[in-house]
mmCIF file of C-alpha atoms in Angstrom:
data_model
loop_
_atom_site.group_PDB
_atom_site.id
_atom_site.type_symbol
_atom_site.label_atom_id
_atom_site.label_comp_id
_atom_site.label_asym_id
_atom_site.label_seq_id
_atom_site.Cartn_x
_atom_site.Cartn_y
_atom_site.Cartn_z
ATOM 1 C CA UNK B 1 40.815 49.123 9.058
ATOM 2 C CA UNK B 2 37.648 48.313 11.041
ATOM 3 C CA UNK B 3 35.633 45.256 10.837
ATOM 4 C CA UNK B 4 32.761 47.177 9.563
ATOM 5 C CA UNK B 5 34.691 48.894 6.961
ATOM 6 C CA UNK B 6 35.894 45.618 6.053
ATOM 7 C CA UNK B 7 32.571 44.249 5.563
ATOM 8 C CA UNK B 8 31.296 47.352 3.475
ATOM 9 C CA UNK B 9 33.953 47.162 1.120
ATOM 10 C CA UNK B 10 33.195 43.253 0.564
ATOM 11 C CA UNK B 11 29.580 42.923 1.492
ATOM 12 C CA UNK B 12 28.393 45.562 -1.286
ATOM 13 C CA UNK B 13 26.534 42.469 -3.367
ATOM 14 C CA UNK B 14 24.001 39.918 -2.535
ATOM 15 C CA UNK B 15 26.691 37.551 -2.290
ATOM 16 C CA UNK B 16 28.541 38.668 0.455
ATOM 17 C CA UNK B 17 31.909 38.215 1.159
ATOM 18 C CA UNK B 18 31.852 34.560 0.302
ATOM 19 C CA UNK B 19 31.829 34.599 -3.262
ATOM 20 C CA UNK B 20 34.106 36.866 -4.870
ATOM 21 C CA UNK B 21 33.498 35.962 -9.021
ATOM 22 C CA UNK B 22 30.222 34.657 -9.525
ATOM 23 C CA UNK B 23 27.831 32.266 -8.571
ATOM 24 C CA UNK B 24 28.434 29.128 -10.907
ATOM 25 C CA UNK B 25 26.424 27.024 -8.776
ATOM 26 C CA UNK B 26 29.151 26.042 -6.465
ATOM 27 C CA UNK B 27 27.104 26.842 -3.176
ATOM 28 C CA UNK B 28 23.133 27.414 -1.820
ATOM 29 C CA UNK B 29 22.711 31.053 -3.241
ATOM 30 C CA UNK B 30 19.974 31.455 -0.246
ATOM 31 C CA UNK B 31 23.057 30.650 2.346
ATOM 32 C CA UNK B 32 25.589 33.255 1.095
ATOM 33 C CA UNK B 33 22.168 35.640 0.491
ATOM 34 C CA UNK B 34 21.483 35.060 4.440
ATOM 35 C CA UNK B 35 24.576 35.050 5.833
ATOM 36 C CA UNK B 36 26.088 38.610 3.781
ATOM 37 C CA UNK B 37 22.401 39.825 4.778
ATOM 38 C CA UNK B 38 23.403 39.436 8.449
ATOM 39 C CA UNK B 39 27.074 40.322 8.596
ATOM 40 C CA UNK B 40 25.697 44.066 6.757
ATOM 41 C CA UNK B 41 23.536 44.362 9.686
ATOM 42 C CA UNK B 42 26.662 43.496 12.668
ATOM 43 C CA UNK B 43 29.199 46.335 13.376
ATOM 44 C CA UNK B 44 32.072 44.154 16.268
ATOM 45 C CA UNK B 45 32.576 41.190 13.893
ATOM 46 C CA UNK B 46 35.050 38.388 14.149
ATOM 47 C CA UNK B 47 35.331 35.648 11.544
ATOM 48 C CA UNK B 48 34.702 32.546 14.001
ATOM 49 C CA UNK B 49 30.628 34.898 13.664
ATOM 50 C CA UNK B 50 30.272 33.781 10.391
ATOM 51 C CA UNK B 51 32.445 30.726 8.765
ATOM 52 C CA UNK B 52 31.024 27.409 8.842
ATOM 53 C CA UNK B 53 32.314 26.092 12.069
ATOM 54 C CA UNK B 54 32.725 22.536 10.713
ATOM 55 C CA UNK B 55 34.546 21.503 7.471
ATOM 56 C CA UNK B 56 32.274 18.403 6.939
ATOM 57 C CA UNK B 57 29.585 21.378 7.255
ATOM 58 C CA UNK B 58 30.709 23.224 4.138
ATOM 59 C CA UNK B 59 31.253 20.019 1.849
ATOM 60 C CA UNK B 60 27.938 18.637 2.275
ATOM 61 C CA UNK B 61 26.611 22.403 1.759
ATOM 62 C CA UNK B 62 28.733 23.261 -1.343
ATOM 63 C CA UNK B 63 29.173 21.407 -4.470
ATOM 64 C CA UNK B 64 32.854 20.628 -4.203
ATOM 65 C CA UNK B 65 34.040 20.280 -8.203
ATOM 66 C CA UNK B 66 36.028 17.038 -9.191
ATOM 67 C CA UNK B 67 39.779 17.353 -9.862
ATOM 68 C CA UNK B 68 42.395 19.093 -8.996
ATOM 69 C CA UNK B 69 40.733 22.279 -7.692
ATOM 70 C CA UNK B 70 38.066 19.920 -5.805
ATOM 71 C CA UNK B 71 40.960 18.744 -4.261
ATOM 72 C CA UNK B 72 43.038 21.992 -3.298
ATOM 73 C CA UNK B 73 40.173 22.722 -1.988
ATOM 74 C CA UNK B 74 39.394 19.792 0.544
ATOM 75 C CA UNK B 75 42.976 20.427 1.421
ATOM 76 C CA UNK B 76 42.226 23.782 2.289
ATOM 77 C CA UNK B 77 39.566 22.918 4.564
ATOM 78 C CA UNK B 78 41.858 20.584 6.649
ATOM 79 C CA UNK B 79 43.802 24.079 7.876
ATOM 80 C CA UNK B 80 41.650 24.612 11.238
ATOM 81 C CA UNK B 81 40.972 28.305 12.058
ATOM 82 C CA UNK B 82 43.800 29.687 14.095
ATOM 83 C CA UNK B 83 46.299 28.119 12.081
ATOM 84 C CA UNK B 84 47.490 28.065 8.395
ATOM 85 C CA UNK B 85 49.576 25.810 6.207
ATOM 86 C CA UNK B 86 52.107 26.587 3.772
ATOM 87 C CA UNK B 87 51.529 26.423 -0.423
ATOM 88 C CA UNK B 88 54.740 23.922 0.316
ATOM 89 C CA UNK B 89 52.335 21.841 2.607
ATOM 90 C CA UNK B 90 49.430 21.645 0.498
ATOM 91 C CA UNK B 91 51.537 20.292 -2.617
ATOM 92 C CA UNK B 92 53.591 17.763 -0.503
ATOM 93 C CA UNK B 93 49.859 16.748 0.675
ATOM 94 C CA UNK B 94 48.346 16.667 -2.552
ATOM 95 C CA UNK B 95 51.948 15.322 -5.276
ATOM 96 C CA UNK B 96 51.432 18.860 -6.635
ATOM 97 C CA UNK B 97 54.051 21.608 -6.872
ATOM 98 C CA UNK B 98 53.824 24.643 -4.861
ATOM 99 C CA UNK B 99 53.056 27.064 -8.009
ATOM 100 C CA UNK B 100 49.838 24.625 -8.871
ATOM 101 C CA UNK B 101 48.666 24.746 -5.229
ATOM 102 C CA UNK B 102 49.095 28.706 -5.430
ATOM 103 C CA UNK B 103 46.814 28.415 -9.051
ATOM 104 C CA UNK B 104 44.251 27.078 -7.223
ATOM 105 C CA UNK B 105 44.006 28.682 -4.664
ATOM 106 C CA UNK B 106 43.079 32.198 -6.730
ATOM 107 C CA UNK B 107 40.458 29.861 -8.486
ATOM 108 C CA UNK B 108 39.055 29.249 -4.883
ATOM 109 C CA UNK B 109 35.048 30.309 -5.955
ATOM 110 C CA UNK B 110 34.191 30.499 -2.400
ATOM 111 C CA UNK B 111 36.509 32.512 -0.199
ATOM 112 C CA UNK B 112 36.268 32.503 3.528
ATOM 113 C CA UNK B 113 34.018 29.826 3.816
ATOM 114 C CA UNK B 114 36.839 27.071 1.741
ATOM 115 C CA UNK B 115 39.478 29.250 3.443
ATOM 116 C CA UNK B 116 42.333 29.609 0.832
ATOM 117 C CA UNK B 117 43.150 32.771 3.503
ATOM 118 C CA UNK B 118 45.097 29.949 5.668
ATOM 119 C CA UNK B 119 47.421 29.270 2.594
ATOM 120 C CA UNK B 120 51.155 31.002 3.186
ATOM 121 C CA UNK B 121 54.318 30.897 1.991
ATOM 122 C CA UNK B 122 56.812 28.610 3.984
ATOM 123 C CA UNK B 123 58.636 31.255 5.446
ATOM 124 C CA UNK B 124 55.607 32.770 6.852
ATOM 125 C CA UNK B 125 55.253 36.012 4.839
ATOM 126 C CA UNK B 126 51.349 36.032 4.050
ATOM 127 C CA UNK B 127 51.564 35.727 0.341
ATOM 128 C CA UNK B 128 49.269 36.705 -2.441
ATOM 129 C CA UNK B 129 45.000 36.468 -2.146
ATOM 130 C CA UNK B 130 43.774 37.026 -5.642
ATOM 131 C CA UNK B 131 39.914 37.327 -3.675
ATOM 132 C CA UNK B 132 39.737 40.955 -4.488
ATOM 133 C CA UNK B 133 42.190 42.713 -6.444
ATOM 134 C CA UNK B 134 42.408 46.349 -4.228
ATOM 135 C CA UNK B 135 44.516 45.088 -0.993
ATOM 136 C CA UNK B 136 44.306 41.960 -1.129
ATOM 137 C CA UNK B 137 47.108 41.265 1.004
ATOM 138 C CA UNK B 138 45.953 43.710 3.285
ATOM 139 C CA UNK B 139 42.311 41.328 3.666
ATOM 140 C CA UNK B 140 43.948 38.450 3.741
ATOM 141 C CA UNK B 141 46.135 39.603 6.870
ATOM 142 C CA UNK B 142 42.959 40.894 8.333
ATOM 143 C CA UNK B 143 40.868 37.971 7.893
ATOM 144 C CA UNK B 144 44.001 35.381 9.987
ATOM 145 C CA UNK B 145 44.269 38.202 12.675
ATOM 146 C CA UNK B 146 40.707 37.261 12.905
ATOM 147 C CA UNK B 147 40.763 33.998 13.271
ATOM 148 C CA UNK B 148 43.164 34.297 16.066
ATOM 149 C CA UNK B 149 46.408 34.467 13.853
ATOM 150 C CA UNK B 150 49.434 36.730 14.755
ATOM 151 C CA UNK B 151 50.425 38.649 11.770
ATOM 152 C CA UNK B 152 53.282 40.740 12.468
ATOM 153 C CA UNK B 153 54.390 42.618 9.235
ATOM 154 C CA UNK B 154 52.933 40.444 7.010
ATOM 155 C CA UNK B 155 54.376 37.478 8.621
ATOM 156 C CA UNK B 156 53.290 34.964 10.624
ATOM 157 C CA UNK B 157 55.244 32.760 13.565
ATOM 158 C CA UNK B 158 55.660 29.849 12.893
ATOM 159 C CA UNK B 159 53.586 28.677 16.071
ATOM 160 C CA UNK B 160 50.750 28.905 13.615
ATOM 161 C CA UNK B 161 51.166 26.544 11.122
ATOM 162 C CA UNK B 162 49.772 23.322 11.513
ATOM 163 C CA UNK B 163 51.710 20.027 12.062
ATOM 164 C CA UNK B 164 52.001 18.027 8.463
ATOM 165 C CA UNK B 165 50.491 14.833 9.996
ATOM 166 C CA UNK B 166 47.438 16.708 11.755
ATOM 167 C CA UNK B 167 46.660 18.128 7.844
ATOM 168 C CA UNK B 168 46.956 14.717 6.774
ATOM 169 C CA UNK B 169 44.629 13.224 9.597
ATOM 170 C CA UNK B 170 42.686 16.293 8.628
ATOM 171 C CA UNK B 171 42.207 15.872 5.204
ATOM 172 C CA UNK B 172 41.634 12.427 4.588
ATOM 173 C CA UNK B 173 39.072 12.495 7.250
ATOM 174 C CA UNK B 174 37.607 15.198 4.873
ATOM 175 C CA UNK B 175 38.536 13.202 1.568
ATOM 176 C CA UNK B 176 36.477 10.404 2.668
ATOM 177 C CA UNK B 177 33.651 12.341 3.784
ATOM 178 C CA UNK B 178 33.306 14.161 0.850
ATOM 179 C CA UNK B 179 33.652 10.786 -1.273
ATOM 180 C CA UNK B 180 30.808 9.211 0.970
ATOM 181 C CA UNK B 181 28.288 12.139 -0.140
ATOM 182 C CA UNK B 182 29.568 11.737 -3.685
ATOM 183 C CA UNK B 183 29.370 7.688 -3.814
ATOM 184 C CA UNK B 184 25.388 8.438 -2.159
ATOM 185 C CA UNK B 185 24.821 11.020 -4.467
ATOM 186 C CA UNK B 186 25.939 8.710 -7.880
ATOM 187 C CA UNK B 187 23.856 5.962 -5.996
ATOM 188 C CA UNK B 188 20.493 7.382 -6.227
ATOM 189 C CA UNK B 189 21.185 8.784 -9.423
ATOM 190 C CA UNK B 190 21.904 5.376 -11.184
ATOM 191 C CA UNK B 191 18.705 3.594 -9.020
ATOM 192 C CA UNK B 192 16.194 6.440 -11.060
#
């Protein structure tokens, strides 16, 4: 499958390929509007085009919900692009079990840009991505080849996955940036 073909197939409404359910709120609707606008008009795409380059980026642009899936999905932003983490990983990170980790994940409401793509099994086989229903697999595999990731057969080496303490480093220093905006955010809500 070509890029382009890839971005027809997911690009068809004014949200793009970054949210695949609906709306609810959970991002700038003018962002996604722009940024699916753009990749429509590009034909030789690759992914590092059009994520959010900076994890601290997206959680001061999207409105990251409290709990569990607010936190699945700061973990997921502590996976850099080029490498991906394990649903194993993610619940050792976050005292959850595997199976809960893998829940949240399909509730991701942003795709791509909080990139539950980077989420594998431990053995390296690629695992489910509940994003959209027709091939999802096949996307998911598509988007990690490019980001840089070898997928061979549905599998990927285990040169790719990310070292447990570097998610850690990774995700706290995300954790605690996303608590700053929330703690500024309560702040000058109480003081009107």
């Amino acid at each position: 499958m070509k890029n382009a073909d890839l971005l027809w197939r997911l690009g068809k409404s004014d949200l793009g390929l970054l949210v695949h359910r609906d709306f609810r709120g959970l991002v700038d609707k003018t962002i996604i509007v722009r940024i699916s606008s753009i990749l429509r008009k590009l034909n030789n795409v690759n992914i590092t085009d059009y994520v959010e380059p900076d994890s601290l980026s997206v959680v001061r642009m999207a409105k990251i919900p409290n709990g569990n899936l607010g936190l699945v999905m700061l973990a997921m932003l502590a996976i850099p692009r080029g490498f991906v983490a394990s649903y194993s990983d993610l619940a050792e990170l976050l005292n959850m079990t595997p199976r809960l980790i893998g829940l949240f994940a399909s509730r991701n409401p942003m795709p791509v840009l909080i990139p539950c793509h980077r989420v594998v099994n431990r053995d390296g086989t690629i695992g489910g991505y509940s994003a959209w229903h027709n091939d999802g697999r096949g996307i998911k595999a598509l988007l990690l080849s490019m980001e840089n990731v070898n997928v061979n057969g549905m599998k990927i080496s285990k040169d790719h996955f990310i070292d447990a303490s570097e998610l850690k480093d990774n995700f706290y220093r995300i954790y605690n940036y996303y608590h700053s905006i929330i703690s500024k955010y309560d702040s000058s809500e109480q003081s009107e």
